[in-house]
Amino acid sequence: MRKEESRESSKPRSGLPEDSGRVVVTAIVINSLNFVFKLGAWLYSGSHSMFSECLHSLADTVNQLILAFGIYKSSQSANIAHPYGYSNMRYVTSLISGVGIFCVGAGLSVYHGITGLYNPEPIESLNLALMILCGSFVSEGGTLLVAYNSVKKGAAKSGMTLLNYIRRGSDPTVNVVLLEDLAAVLGVSIAAGCMALSTYLNSPIPDALGSVLIGGLLGGVASFIIYTNTAALVGRSIVQTAIDDMNQSIESDVMVRAVHDVKGIDMGSGLVRYKAEVDFDGRELTRSYLEKQDLELLLEEVHRLKTIDEFEFFMLKHGENIVDTLGAEIDRIEKELKRRHPEIRHCDLELL
């Protein structure tokens, strides 16, 4: 425990100042402004599509506030109550965000659109609403570009394709922002198209259909977010090539014959927990211990043994020293493995 606490306290703390934190904070500012403008446009026009977009921006703002809390919480150091730290808080808050999008954004948008289809009402001029949607398209597109660049950078750093990086949810908070903003850009396009069609046809039906389509879009995005974060929270293995590289690093050590029952678990935030059963070479271990001894003095000590008690004391002393040597070798191998693979936060090597 002292070793873990010392290592954790020496590790630089991250959080909102890091790349994903800046992406989320930027998204919060932009989406909150979009919500205010869309709310005014909905109150002015009564458009069902604008109502859906207003809910969309509100849901995005609240969800990204939750993500910001998750990023802040995940940066806290491990303690006695949570020995593996809080890195999974990003997945927890991203899952909550997905549920919020599904229940609030998608549910209310579909409900409001269906209500508009069953009870169509004349709508006011949509010119102001369309102007606000154009501004929203630009701002949402800017946030989408920031999130895309962050995800692309993370994928390149992890040696993964962009699609695989998103599918695995390797950086869940930025993934949520990316998917929310992609849905926002598409949603604004749908809303603008349906509102323009309603103006052209002088009918509220296309506008109500736009609300239903936006709700379906949000439902699809939310389902994907829920699925990826649930898979991560259940306990997901890292990619096999990374496990093979870690195994090779251990097996190349002169003290190790083989590794068995290997598990590499993704802890979130690019951190990994590695566990393996290690078959140590007893001869190499003993040879390493003897190299640190004066063999002539050791032989003289053996020759002086006269009784069973003296022989037992001799064996106990050197047996304990060999076990200490084994512990030092395990620490050395773990330290070397973490040096080669900095993403490993916890390394558990068990003797086979």
Coordinates of C-alpha atoms in Angstrom, one line a residue, residues 31 52 55-64 66-67 93-110 172-173 175-184 214-226 229:
N31 CA -24.0 24.5 -26.2
S52 CA -36.4 19.5 -30.4
L55 CA -34.0 20.3 -25.9
H56 CA -31.0 18.9 -27.8
S57 CA -28.8 21.8 -26.7
L58 CA -30.1 21.7 -23.1
A59 CA -29.4 17.9 -22.9
D60 CA -25.9 18.4 -24.4
T61 CA -25.1 21.2 -21.9
V62 CA -26.3 19.2 -18.8
N63 CA -24.6 16.0 -20.1
Q64 CA -21.3 17.8 -20.6
I66 CA -21.7 15.7 -15.9
L67 CA -18.7 14.7 -18.1
T93 CA -20.6 9.8 -16.3
S94 CA -20.5 9.0 -20.0
L95 CA -23.1 6.3 -19.4
I96 CA -25.3 8.7 -17.4
S97 CA -24.9 11.2 -20.3
G98 CA -26.1 8.6 -22.8
V99 CA -29.1 7.7 -20.7
G100 CA -29.9 11.4 -20.3
I101 CA -29.7 11.9 -24.1
F102 CA -32.0 8.9 -24.7
C103 CA -34.6 9.8 -22.0
V104 CA -34.7 13.6 -22.2
G105 CA -33.5 14.5 -25.7
A106 CA -34.8 11.6 -27.8
G107 CA -38.0 10.9 -25.7
L108 CA -39.3 14.5 -25.5
S109 CA -38.4 15.2 -29.2
V110 CA -40.3 12.2 -30.5
P172 CA -15.3 8.2 -23.3
T173 CA -15.8 11.9 -22.5
N175 CA -16.3 10.5 -27.6
V176 CA -19.5 11.7 -26.1
V177 CA -18.8 15.3 -27.1
L178 CA -17.8 14.2 -30.6
L179 CA -21.0 12.1 -31.1
E180 CA -23.2 14.7 -29.5
D181 CA -21.9 17.5 -31.8
L182 CA -22.1 15.2 -34.8
A183 CA -25.8 14.6 -33.9
A184 CA -26.2 18.4 -33.3
I214 CA -34.2 14.5 -34.6
G215 CA -35.5 12.3 -31.7
G216 CA -34.6 9.2 -33.6
L217 CA -31.2 10.5 -34.3
L218 CA -30.6 11.3 -30.7
G219 CA -31.9 7.8 -29.7
G220 CA -29.3 6.2 -32.0
V221 CA -26.4 8.2 -30.7
A222 CA -27.5 7.6 -27.1
S223 CA -27.8 3.8 -27.7
F224 CA -24.2 3.7 -29.0
I225 CA -22.9 5.7 -26.1
I226 CA -24.7 3.5 -23.6
N229 CA -19.6 2.6 -21.9

